[in-house]
PDB file of C-alpha atoms and ligand atoms in Angstrom:
ATOM      1  CA  MET A1463      82.897 115.054  81.464  1.00 95.00           C
ATOM      2  CA  ASP A1464      82.768 118.375  81.536  1.00 97.00           C
ATOM      3  CA  ILE A1465      84.727 118.891  84.939  1.00 98.00           C
ATOM      4  CA  THR A1466      83.663 123.127  86.185  1.00 98.00           C
ATOM      5  CA  PHE A1467      85.813 124.255  89.640  1.00 98.00           C
ATOM      6  CA  ASP A1468      83.733 127.642  90.208  1.00 98.00           C
ATOM      7  CA  HIS A1469      85.374 130.070  93.438  1.00 98.00           C
ATOM      8  CA  VAL A1470      85.903 126.385  95.528  1.00 98.00           C
ATOM      9  CA  SER A1471      87.222 126.695  98.982  1.00 98.00           C
ATOM     10  CA  TYR A1472      87.050 124.646 101.499  1.00 98.00           C
ATOM     11  CA  VAL A1473      87.644 124.336 104.578  1.00 98.00           C
ATOM     12  CA  TYR A1474      88.556 121.934 107.880  1.00 97.00           C
ATOM     13  CA  GLN A1475      86.923 121.978 110.786  1.00 96.00           C
ATOM     14  CA  PRO A1476      85.698 125.348 110.629  1.00 94.00           C
ATOM     15  CA  ASN A1477      85.659 127.126 114.564  1.00 94.00           C
ATOM     16  CA  SER A1478      87.735 124.758 116.274  1.00 95.00           C
ATOM     17  CA  PRO A1479      91.475 125.491 116.321  1.00 95.00           C
ATOM     18  CA  PHE A1480      92.107 123.701 114.241  1.00 94.00           C
ATOM     19  CA  GLU A1481      90.531 125.018 111.099  1.00 96.00           C
ATOM     20  CA  HIS A1482      92.155 124.532 108.111  1.00 97.00           C
ATOM     21  CA  ARG A1483      91.464 126.561 104.477  1.00 98.00           C
ATOM     22  CA  ALA A1484      93.110 124.090 102.425  1.00 98.00           C
ATOM     23  CA  LEU A1485      90.684 125.304  99.058  1.00 98.00           C
ATOM     24  CA  ASN A1486      90.600 128.824  98.563  1.00 98.00           C
ATOM     25  CA  ASP A1487      88.451 130.511  95.720  1.00 98.00           C
ATOM     26  CA  LEU A1488      89.527 127.898  93.205  1.00 98.00           C
ATOM     27  CA  SER A1489      87.895 128.269  89.575  1.00 98.00           C
ATOM     28  CA  PHE A1490      89.028 125.530  86.891  1.00 98.00           C
ATOM     29  CA  SER A1491      87.768 123.902  83.755  1.00 98.00           C
ATOM     30  CA  VAL A1492      88.194 120.559  82.044  1.00 98.00           C
ATOM     31  CA  LYS A1493      87.280 118.874  79.384  1.00 97.00           C
ATOM     32  CA  SER A1494      85.289 115.782  78.945  1.00 98.00           C
ATOM     33  CA  GLY A1495      88.738 113.714  77.000  1.00 98.00           C
ATOM     34  CA  SER A1496      91.428 115.813  78.646  1.00 98.00           C
ATOM     35  CA  PHE A1497      94.457 114.540  80.760  1.00 98.00           C
ATOM     36  CA  VAL A1498      95.351 116.715  83.129  1.00 98.00           C
ATOM     37  CA  ALA A1499      98.278 116.474  85.642  1.00 98.00           C
ATOM     38  CA  VAL A1500      97.716 118.124  89.267  1.00 98.00           C
ATOM     39  CA  ILE A1501     100.505 118.904  90.831  1.00 97.00           C
ATOM     40  CA  GLY A1502     102.203 120.535  93.232  1.00 96.00           C
ATOM     41  CA  HIS A1503     104.266 120.565  96.913  1.00 94.00           C
ATOM     42  CA  THR A1504     102.977 118.778  99.879  1.00 95.00           C
ATOM     43  CA  GLY A1505     100.535 120.628 101.197  1.00 96.00           C
ATOM     44  CA  SER A1506      98.857 122.769  98.440  1.00 97.00           C
ATOM     45  CA  GLY A1507      94.728 121.167  98.311  1.00 98.00           C
ATOM     46  CA  LYS A1508      95.395 118.625  95.219  1.00 98.00           C
ATOM     47  CA  SER A1509      93.771 115.843  97.450  1.00 97.00           C
ATOM     48  CA  THR A1510      91.313 117.662  99.189  1.00 98.00           C
ATOM     49  CA  LEU A1511      90.701 118.986  95.774  1.00 98.00           C
ATOM     50  CA  ILE A1512      90.326 116.074  93.752  1.00 97.00           C
ATOM     51  CA  GLN A1513      88.264 114.849  96.997  1.00 97.00           C
ATOM     52  CA  HIS A1514      85.319 117.074  95.665  1.00 97.00           C
ATOM     53  CA  LEU A1515      84.765 115.060  92.508  1.00 97.00           C
ATOM     54  CA  ASN A1516      83.395 111.992  93.997  1.00 94.00           C
ATOM     55  CA  GLY A1517      81.919 114.201  96.830  1.00 93.00           C
ATOM     56  CA  LEU A1518      83.831 112.547  99.165  1.00 94.00           C
ATOM     57  CA  LEU A1519      84.268 116.521 100.450  1.00 95.00           C
ATOM     58  CA  GLN A1520      81.901 119.038  99.817  1.00 94.00           C
ATOM     59  CA  PRO A1521      82.993 122.320  98.832  1.00 96.00           C
ATOM     60  CA  THR A1522      82.253 125.079 101.728  1.00 96.00           C
ATOM     61  CA  GLU A1523      81.951 128.219  99.786  1.00 96.00           C
ATOM     62  CA  GLY A1524      81.816 128.301  95.608  1.00 96.00           C
ATOM     63  CA  LYS A1525      80.707 124.798  93.637  1.00 96.00           C
ATOM     64  CA  VAL A1526      81.705 122.410  91.483  1.00 96.00           C
ATOM     65  CA  GLN A1527      80.031 120.716  88.839  1.00 96.00           C
ATOM     66  CA  ILE A1528      81.172 116.934  86.872  1.00 96.00           C
ATOM     67  CA  GLY A1529      78.983 116.151  84.044  1.00 95.00           C
ATOM     68  CA  ASP A1530      75.702 117.251  84.774  1.00 92.00           C
ATOM     69  CA  TYR A1531      75.833 116.756  88.533  1.00 94.00           C
ATOM     70  CA  VAL A1532      76.232 119.849  91.214  1.00 93.00           C
ATOM     71  CA  LEU A1533      78.325 119.684  94.502  1.00 94.00           C
ATOM     72  CA  GLU A1534      76.973 123.004  96.122  1.00 91.00           C
ATOM     73  CA  ALA A1535      78.580 124.483  99.650  1.00 87.00           C
ATOM     74  CA  GLU A1536      74.502 124.598 100.857  1.00 78.00           C
ATOM     75  CA  GLY A1537      73.073 121.711  98.416  1.00 70.00           C
ATOM     76  CA  LYS A1538      72.129 118.684  99.969  1.00 73.00           C
ATOM     77  CA  ASN A1539      74.299 116.957  97.314  1.00 70.00           C
ATOM     78  CA  LYS A1540      71.815 113.641  96.050  1.00 74.00           C
ATOM     79  CA  ARG A1541      72.933 111.404  93.598  1.00 84.00           C
ATOM     80  CA  LEU A1542      75.656 111.287  95.238  1.00 89.00           C
ATOM     81  CA  ARG A1543      75.064 107.711  93.824  1.00 89.00           C
ATOM     82  CA  ASP A1544      75.468 108.204  90.469  1.00 90.00           C
ATOM     83  CA  LEU A1545      78.151 110.660  90.845  1.00 94.00           C
ATOM     84  CA  ARG A1546      80.319 107.234  92.169  1.00 93.00           C
ATOM     85  CA  GLU A1547      79.598 105.464  89.695  1.00 93.00           C
ATOM     86  CA  SER A1548      81.132 108.112  87.001  1.00 96.00           C
ATOM     87  CA  VAL A1549      83.883 108.828  88.936  1.00 97.00           C
ATOM     88  CA  GLY A1550      86.397 106.063  89.957  1.00 97.00           C
ATOM     89  CA  VAL A1551      89.077 107.649  92.626  1.00 97.00           C
ATOM     90  CA  VAL A1552      92.366 105.726  93.418  1.00 97.00           C
ATOM     91  CA  PHE A1553      93.248 106.965  96.544  1.00 95.00           C
ATOM     92  CA  GLN A1554      97.417 107.164  97.340  1.00 93.00           C
ATOM     93  CA  TYR A1555      98.204 104.213  98.728  1.00 94.00           C
ATOM     94  CA  PRO A1556      95.245 102.651  97.120  1.00 95.00           C
ATOM     95  CA  GLU A1557      96.461  98.475  98.426  1.00 95.00           C
ATOM     96  CA  HIS A1558      95.588  99.762 101.988  1.00 95.00           C
ATOM     97  CA  GLN A1559      92.173  99.668 101.330  1.00 93.00           C
ATOM     98  CA  LEU A1560      91.509  96.142 100.342  1.00 95.00           C
ATOM     99  CA  PHE A1561      90.086  93.934 102.786  1.00 93.00           C
ATOM    100  CA  GLU A1562      88.232  91.051 100.982  1.00 94.00           C
ATOM    101  CA  GLU A1563      89.131  86.850 101.419  1.00 95.00           C
ATOM    102  CA  THR A1564      89.949  86.651  97.995  1.00 97.00           C
ATOM    103  CA  VAL A1565      90.923  89.704  94.872  1.00 97.00           C
ATOM    104  CA  ALA A1566      88.035  88.554  93.638  1.00 97.00           C
ATOM    105  CA  LYS A1567      85.762  89.862  95.485  1.00 97.00           C
ATOM    106  CA  ASP A1568      87.821  92.558  96.190  1.00 97.00           C
ATOM    107  CA  ILE A1569      87.426  93.950  92.473  1.00 97.00           C
ATOM    108  CA  ALA A1570      83.666  92.730  92.891  1.00 97.00           C
ATOM    109  CA  PHE A1571      82.769  94.772  95.803  1.00 96.00           C
ATOM    110  CA  GLY A1572      82.475  97.913  94.091  1.00 95.00           C
ATOM    111  CA  PRO A1573      80.413  96.932  90.861  1.00 96.00           C
ATOM    112  CA  GLN A1574      78.457  94.452  93.209  1.00 96.00           C
ATOM    113  CA  ASN A1575      76.804  97.734  95.849  1.00 94.00           C
ATOM    114  CA  PHE A1576      75.383  98.967  92.503  1.00 94.00           C
ATOM    115  CA  GLY A1577      73.836  96.493  91.559  1.00 94.00           C
ATOM    116  CA  VAL A1578      75.970  95.186  88.571  1.00 96.00           C
ATOM    117  CA  GLU A1579      74.571  91.522  87.789  1.00 97.00           C
ATOM    118  CA  ASN A1580      76.652  88.489  88.260  1.00 97.00           C
ATOM    119  CA  LYS A1581      78.075  87.724  84.542  1.00 97.00           C
ATOM    120  CA  GLU A1582      78.971  91.497  83.775  1.00 97.00           C
ATOM    121  CA  ILE A1583      80.883  91.827  86.989  1.00 97.00           C
ATOM    122  CA  GLU A1584      82.638  88.110  86.249  1.00 97.00           C
ATOM    123  CA  LYS A1585      83.378  89.872  82.940  1.00 97.00           C
ATOM    124  CA  ARG A1586      84.663  93.152  84.313  1.00 97.00           C
ATOM    125  CA  THR A1587      86.570  91.554  86.476  1.00 97.00           C
ATOM    126  CA  ARG A1588      88.341  89.624  83.936  1.00 96.00           C
ATOM    127  CA  GLU A1589      88.649  92.973  82.151  1.00 96.00           C
ATOM    128  CA  ALA A1590      90.270  94.556  84.444  1.00 96.00           C
ATOM    129  CA  VAL A1591      92.662  92.437  85.587  1.00 96.00           C
ATOM    130  CA  LYS A1592      93.996  91.832  81.896  1.00 95.00           C
ATOM    131  CA  ALA A1593      93.711  95.855  82.049  1.00 95.00           C
ATOM    132  CA  THR A1594      96.697  95.811  85.468  1.00 95.00           C
ATOM    133  CA  GLY A1595      98.509  92.716  84.249  1.00 94.00           C
ATOM    134  CA  LEU A1596      97.709  90.642  87.475  1.00 95.00           C
ATOM    135  CA  PRO A1597      97.377  86.458  86.400  1.00 95.00           C
ATOM    136  CA  GLU A1598      94.716  85.230  86.256  1.00 92.00           C
ATOM    137  CA  ASP A1599      95.051  82.474  88.779  1.00 94.00           C
ATOM    138  CA  LEU A1600      95.510  84.782  91.711  1.00 96.00           C
ATOM    139  CA  LEU A1601      92.075  86.175  91.574  1.00 97.00           C
ATOM    140  CA  ASN A1602      91.244  83.021  94.656  1.00 96.00           C
ATOM    141  CA  ARG A1603      94.337  84.118  96.496  1.00 97.00           C
ATOM    142  CA  SER A1604      93.682  86.681  99.072  1.00 97.00           C
ATOM    143  CA  PRO A1605      95.029  89.401  98.195  1.00 96.00           C
ATOM    144  CA  PHE A1606      96.916  89.676 101.187  1.00 95.00           C
ATOM    145  CA  ASP A1607      99.166  87.063 100.306  1.00 94.00           C
ATOM    146  CA  LEU A1608     100.801  89.482  97.049  1.00 95.00           C
ATOM    147  CA  SER A1609     103.233  91.259  96.647  1.00 93.00           C
ATOM    148  CA  GLY A1610     102.655  95.082  97.364  1.00 92.00           C
ATOM    149  CA  GLY A1611     102.702  96.468  93.293  1.00 93.00           C
ATOM    150  CA  GLN A1612     100.383  93.279  92.988  1.00 95.00           C
ATOM    151  CA  MET A1613      98.047  94.556  95.743  1.00 96.00           C
ATOM    152  CA  ARG A1614      98.533  97.900  94.152  1.00 96.00           C
ATOM    153  CA  ARG A1615      96.840  96.378  90.219  1.00 96.00           C
ATOM    154  CA  VAL A1616      93.816  94.470  92.545  1.00 97.00           C
ATOM    155  CA  ALA A1617      93.109  98.005  93.753  1.00 97.00           C
ATOM    156  CA  ILE A1618      93.112  99.474  90.749  1.00 97.00           C
ATOM    157  CA  SER A1619      91.058  96.679  88.909  1.00 97.00           C
ATOM    158  CA  GLY A1620      88.542  97.394  91.894  1.00 97.00           C
ATOM    159  CA  VAL A1621      88.341 100.633  90.540  1.00 97.00           C
ATOM    160  CA  LEU A1622      88.138  99.985  86.929  1.00 97.00           C
ATOM    161  CA  ALA A1623      85.353  97.351  87.030  1.00 97.00           C
ATOM    162  CA  MET A1624      83.036 100.433  87.886  1.00 97.00           C
ATOM    163  CA  ASN A1625      83.511 101.339  84.440  1.00 96.00           C
ATOM    164  CA  PRO A1626      84.291 104.540  85.309  1.00 97.00           C
ATOM    165  CA  LYS A1627      84.029 107.922  83.042  1.00 97.00           C
ATOM    166  CA  VAL A1628      86.297 109.705  85.627  1.00 98.00           C
ATOM    167  CA  LEU A1629      89.592 107.702  86.611  1.00 98.00           C
ATOM    168  CA  VAL A1630      91.079 110.820  89.779  1.00 98.00           C
ATOM    169  CA  LEU A1631      94.547 109.038  90.651  1.00 98.00           C
ATOM    170  CA  ASP A1632      96.108 110.706  93.778  1.00 98.00           C
ATOM    171  CA  GLU A1633      99.195 110.115  93.488  1.00 97.00           C
ATOM    172  CA  PRO A1634      98.896 106.237  91.385  1.00 97.00           C
ATOM    173  CA  THR A1635     102.750 105.057  91.507  1.00 96.00           C
ATOM    174  CA  ALA A1636     104.173 106.431  95.001  1.00 95.00           C
ATOM    175  CA  GLY A1637     105.978 103.523  95.909  1.00 93.00           C
ATOM    176  CA  LEU A1638     106.098 101.864  93.574  1.00 93.00           C
ATOM    177  CA  ASP A1639     109.752 100.850  92.089  1.00 92.00           C
ATOM    178  CA  PRO A1640     111.132 102.401  88.315  1.00 92.00           C
ATOM    179  CA  SER A1641     109.679  99.991  86.030  1.00 92.00           C
ATOM    180  CA  GLY A1642     106.594  99.267  88.180  1.00 92.00           C
ATOM    181  CA  GLN A1643     105.823 103.137  87.968  1.00 94.00           C
ATOM    182  CA  LYS A1644     106.198 102.704  84.618  1.00 93.00           C
ATOM    183  CA  GLU A1645     104.251  99.729  83.544  1.00 94.00           C
ATOM    184  CA  ILE A1646     101.382 101.491  85.627  1.00 95.00           C
ATOM    185  CA  MET A1647     101.517 104.567  84.217  1.00 96.00           C
ATOM    186  CA  SER A1648     100.974 103.524  80.456  1.00 95.00           C
ATOM    187  CA  MET A1649      97.779 100.973  81.707  1.00 96.00           C
ATOM    188  CA  PHE A1650      96.152 104.503  82.428  1.00 97.00           C
ATOM    189  CA  SER A1651      97.375 106.595  79.333  1.00 97.00           C
ATOM    190  CA  ARG A1652      95.904 103.783  77.310  1.00 96.00           C
ATOM    191  CA  LEU A1653      93.051 103.334  79.285  1.00 95.00           C
ATOM    192  CA  HIS A1654      93.363 106.481  79.207  1.00 97.00           C
ATOM    193  CA  ARG A1655      92.803 106.451  75.058  1.00 96.00           C
ATOM    194  CA  GLU A1656      90.585 103.632  74.151  1.00 94.00           C
ATOM    195  CA  LYS A1657      88.166 103.890  77.186  1.00 94.00           C
ATOM    196  CA  GLY A1658      87.604 108.265  76.082  1.00 96.00           C
ATOM    197  CA  LEU A1659      88.560 109.213  79.892  1.00 97.00           C
ATOM    198  CA  THR A1660      88.506 112.480  81.703  1.00 98.00           C
ATOM    199  CA  THR A1661      91.970 111.315  83.595  1.00 98.00           C
ATOM    200  CA  ILE A1662      93.566 113.664  86.398  1.00 98.00           C
ATOM    201  CA  LEU A1663      96.467 112.909  87.976  1.00 98.00           C
ATOM    202  CA  VAL A1664      97.987 114.517  90.600  1.00 98.00           C
ATOM    203  CA  THR A1665     101.769 113.381  90.511  1.00 97.00           C
ATOM    204  CA  HIS A1666     105.283 114.323  92.134  1.00 94.00           C
ATOM    205  CA  SER A1667     106.850 114.152  88.492  1.00 94.00           C
ATOM    206  CA  MET A1668     107.118 116.745  86.555  1.00 94.00           C
ATOM    207  CA  GLU A1669     108.491 113.838  83.758  1.00 93.00           C
ATOM    208  CA  ASP A1670     104.356 111.905  84.060  1.00 95.00           C
ATOM    209  CA  ALA A1671     102.874 115.477  84.121  1.00 96.00           C
ATOM    210  CA  LEU A1672     104.972 116.256  80.643  1.00 94.00           C
ATOM    211  CA  ALA A1673     104.510 112.966  79.590  1.00 93.00           C
ATOM    212  CA  TYR A1674     101.278 112.575  79.960  1.00 96.00           C
ATOM    213  CA  ALA A1675      99.028 114.647  80.620  1.00 97.00           C
ATOM    214  CA  ASP A1676      97.455 117.506  78.287  1.00 96.00           C
ATOM    215  CA  HIS A1677      96.378 119.999  80.394  1.00 98.00           C
ATOM    216  CA  ILE A1678      98.704 120.933  84.091  1.00 98.00           C
ATOM    217  CA  ILE A1679      97.045 122.009  87.258  1.00 98.00           C
ATOM    218  CA  ILE A1680     100.028 124.007  89.360  1.00 98.00           C
ATOM    219  CA  MET A1681      98.479 124.324  93.184  1.00 98.00           C
ATOM    220  CA  ASN A1682      99.863 126.761  95.725  1.00 98.00           C
ATOM    221  CA  HIS A1683      98.725 127.131  99.225  1.00 97.00           C
ATOM    222  CA  GLY A1684      96.069 126.781  98.395  1.00 98.00           C
ATOM    223  CA  GLU A1685      95.104 128.636  95.055  1.00 98.00           C
ATOM    224  CA  LEU A1686      95.327 127.611  91.696  1.00 98.00           C
ATOM    225  CA  TYR A1687      98.807 128.943  91.083  1.00 98.00           C
ATOM    226  CA  SER A1688      99.246 128.327  86.885  1.00 97.00           C
ATOM    227  CA  GLU A1689      97.625 126.211  84.349  1.00 97.00           C
ATOM    228  CA  GLY A1690      97.939 125.530  80.498  1.00 96.00           C
ATOM    229  CA  THR A1691     100.122 122.910  78.675  1.00 94.00           C
ATOM    230  CA  PRO A1692     103.128 121.243  79.469  1.00 93.00           C
ATOM    231  CA  LEU A1693     104.941 123.048  77.030  1.00 88.00           C
ATOM    232  CA  GLU A1694     103.640 126.340  78.156  1.00 90.00           C
ATOM    233  CA  ILE A1695     103.474 125.754  81.359  1.00 94.00           C
ATOM    234  CA  PHE A1696     107.942 123.850  81.996  1.00 91.00           C
ATOM    235  CA  GLN A1697     108.668 127.054  79.737  1.00 86.00           C
ATOM    236  CA  GLN A1698     107.804 129.079  83.194  1.00 89.00           C
ATOM    237  CA  GLN A1699     110.965 127.910  84.743  1.00 85.00           C
ATOM    238  CA  LYS A1700     111.612 130.977  87.253  1.00 89.00           C
ATOM    239  CA  ALA A1701     107.802 130.538  88.111  1.00 93.00           C
ATOM    240  CA  LEU A1702     108.611 126.393  88.398  1.00 93.00           C
ATOM    241  CA  GLU A1703     111.092 127.502  91.204  1.00 91.00           C
ATOM    242  CA  ASP A1704     109.023 129.950  93.149  1.00 94.00           C
ATOM    243  CA  VAL A1705     106.756 127.090  93.948  1.00 94.00           C
ATOM    244  CA  GLN A1706     110.071 124.760  93.766  1.00 92.00           C
ATOM    245  CA  LEU A1707     109.055 122.260  91.118  1.00 95.00           C
ATOM    246  CA  ASP A1708     111.426 120.624  89.303  1.00 90.00           C
ATOM    247  CA  ILE A1709     112.089 120.615  85.743  1.00 91.00           C
ATOM    248  CA  PRO A1710     111.358 117.440  82.994  1.00 92.00           C
ATOM    249  CA  GLU A1711     114.903 116.707  81.858  1.00 91.00           C
ATOM    250  CA  VAL A1712     113.992 116.868  78.460  1.00 92.00           C
ATOM    251  CA  ILE A1713     112.777 120.820  78.774  1.00 90.00           C
ATOM    252  CA  ALA A1714     116.537 121.704  81.326  1.00 91.00           C
ATOM    253  CA  PHE A1715     118.505 120.189  78.710  1.00 93.00           C
ATOM    254  CA  ILE A1716     116.624 122.459  75.775  1.00 91.00           C
ATOM    255  CA  SER A1717     116.660 125.780  77.803  1.00 89.00           C
ATOM    256  CA  GLU A1718     120.687 124.680  78.538  1.00 92.00           C
ATOM    257  CA  VAL A1719     121.187 124.684  74.788  1.00 94.00           C
ATOM    258  CA  ARG A1720     119.721 128.016  74.366  1.00 92.00           C
ATOM    259  CA  LYS A1721     121.790 129.701  76.669  1.00 92.00           C
ATOM    260  CA  ARG A1722     124.729 127.625  76.188  1.00 95.00           C
ATOM    261  CA  LEU A1723     125.019 127.928  72.240  1.00 93.00           C
ATOM    262  CA  ASN A1724     122.348 130.403  71.144  1.00 94.00           C
ATOM    263  CA  ILE A1725     120.489 126.884  69.565  1.00 93.00           C
ATOM    264  CA  ASP A1726     116.443 126.760  69.863  1.00 91.00           C
ATOM    265  CA  LEU A1727     115.366 123.629  69.329  1.00 91.00           C
ATOM    266  CA  GLU A1728     111.574 122.405  69.594  1.00 87.00           C
ATOM    267  CA  TYR A1729     110.218 120.429  71.556  1.00 86.00           C
ATOM    268  CA  LYS A1730     107.798 118.140  70.275  1.00 83.00           C
ATOM    269  CA  GLY A1731     107.712 115.180  72.613  1.00 81.00           C
ATOM    270  CA  GLN A1732     111.697 113.635  72.009  1.00 87.00           C
ATOM    271  CA  THR A1733     114.257 111.529  74.078  1.00 89.00           C
ATOM    272  CA  ILE A1734     116.999 113.456  75.389  1.00 92.00           C
ATOM    273  CA  ALA A1735     119.216 110.860  73.494  1.00 94.00           C
ATOM    274  CA  GLU A1736     116.521 112.244  70.175  1.00 94.00           C
ATOM    275  CA  LEU A1737     117.170 115.918  70.644  1.00 94.00           C
ATOM    276  CA  ALA A1738     120.780 115.268  71.197  1.00 94.00           C
ATOM    277  CA  LYS A1739     120.964 114.225  67.614  1.00 94.00           C
ATOM    278  CA  GLU A1740     118.547 116.645  65.833  1.00 93.00           C
ATOM    279  CA  LEU A1741     121.326 119.302  68.334  1.00 94.00           C
ATOM    280  CA  ALA A1742     124.500 117.389  66.516  1.00 93.00           C
ATOM    281  CA  HIS A1743     123.013 117.879  63.287  1.00 92.00           C
ATOM    282  CA  LYS A1744     121.951 121.431  63.606  1.00 90.00           C
ATOM    283  CA  VAL A1745     126.113 122.719  64.751  1.00 89.00           C
ATOM    284  CA  ARG A1746     127.403 120.733  62.009  1.00 88.00           C
ATOM    285  CA  GLY A1747     125.090 122.902  59.631  1.00 77.00           C
ATOM    286  CA  GLY A1748     121.759 122.154  59.611  1.00 63.00           C
ATOM    287  CA  GLY A1749     122.246 118.941  57.371  1.00 52.00           C
ATOM    288  CA  ASP A1750     123.619 120.076  54.199  1.00 48.00           C
ATOM    289  CA  HIS A1751     126.371 117.169  54.003  1.00 49.00           C
ATOM    290  CA  GLU A1752     123.817 114.562  55.041  1.00 46.00           C
TER     291      GLU A1752
HETATM  292  N1  ADP B 264      91.320 116.412 108.268  1.00 69.19           N
HETATM  293  C1  ADP B 264      92.619 117.686 107.851  1.00 69.19           C
HETATM  294  N2  ADP B 264      92.309 118.428 109.391  1.00 69.19           N
HETATM  295  C2  ADP B 264      92.380 119.358 108.798  1.00 69.19           C
HETATM  296  N3  ADP B 264      93.982 119.733 107.958  1.00 69.19           N
HETATM  297  C3  ADP B 264      94.107 119.546 107.232  1.00 69.19           C
HETATM  298  C4  ADP B 264      93.173 118.044 106.993  1.00 69.19           C
HETATM  299  N4  ADP B 264      93.189 117.160 105.609  1.00 69.19           N
HETATM  300  C5  ADP B 264      94.409 118.003 105.087  1.00 69.19           C
HETATM  301  N5  ADP B 264      94.364 118.985 105.951  1.00 69.19           N
HETATM  302  C6  ADP B 264      95.491 120.330 105.613  1.00 69.19           C
HETATM  303  O1  ADP B 264      95.476 120.996 104.441  1.00 69.19           O
HETATM  304  C7  ADP B 264      96.130 121.216 103.092  1.00 69.19           C
HETATM  305  C8  ADP B 264      96.120 120.770 102.392  1.00 69.19           C
HETATM  306  O2  ADP B 264      96.375 119.357 102.160  1.00 69.19           O
HETATM  307  P1  ADP B 264      95.919 118.010 101.407  1.00 69.19           P
HETATM  308  O3  ADP B 264      94.766 118.582 100.003  1.00 69.19           O
HETATM  309  O4  ADP B 264      96.643 116.333 101.649  1.00 69.19           O
HETATM  310  O5  ADP B 264      97.496 118.077 100.106  1.00 69.19           O
HETATM  311  P2  ADP B 264      98.584 118.024  99.136  1.00 69.19           P
HETATM  312  O6  ADP B 264      97.878 116.347  98.670  1.00 69.19           O
HETATM  313  O7  ADP B 264      97.984 118.329  98.231  1.00 69.19           O
HETATM  314  O8  ADP B 264      99.634 117.269  99.714  1.00 69.19           O
HETATM  315  C9  ADP B 264      97.290 120.284 103.998  1.00 69.19           C
HETATM  316  O9  ADP B 264      97.726 122.065 104.946  1.00 69.19           O
HETATM  317  C10 ADP B 264      96.753 119.428 105.114  1.00 69.19           C
HETATM  318  O10 ADP B 264      97.374 119.551 106.371  1.00 69.19           O
HETATM  319 MG1   MG B 265      97.602 114.379  98.406  1.00 69.19          MG
END
């Protein structure tokens, strides 16, 4: 589904001493089928932005369009139910929202609410636990007996069981160990491709933004600071420093090589080891001897 933000502002608790303008005149578009990373330091408005994608928040000014659903400041915003069926949101620490007696019931909760038939729910549940790497024999256990990582996977399974077209992920790997982080991100990447999803990932990891996204949006103080392909974004070293964001290791390596050796390596998704090999090749004389 195509997504457009058109001059969107959002103000928390307007006309109170706590009034806070969390989004300011934000405009951007996301093409259906793309994988977008939203980055920016804490408090820059990332979570506020994504809560507009399923109508949890409604713009104070401006307009959000998701497929043919329109969310406006003034509008009544009908058909929110349809929107929520199409847009699956994995909130930060989604395991905090588990509440059913069994894993199976928790995963079934969303689809049941939307009137999906039992047989279809069972099928989706099996698919979802398979996708998230949970053993099927956990289905009858209490989610509260599971490890933190497994609880996270149960919560994600519940979102997948809705069969969303748009998947919104708010720091989905926060608090997981490095191997768990990698597994979860590879799973989202695979689902994105296999199901033709539109994926919006909020992340602190520049490495993940580089590895998985085809478009990056940088938020700063509630405004769009910059956007572009990962390469375009991560080559703007100074701009990233200005908003206190890191540069992925591979990009730092390429820029260091350019600075110290005056050699240009072209980034095409290589690892540092692969880049080092290319560099060795160039230093030894461009491969004339091999
Ligand atoms: N319920 C709220 N009431 C008032 N201010 C809020 C509320 N939620 C978030 N904010 C403020 O809005 C700004 C953006 O927050 P958020 O969207 O959570 O940023 P991020 O996800 O990038 O860390 C922050 O300054 C935050 O303190
Ligand atoms: Mg946040």
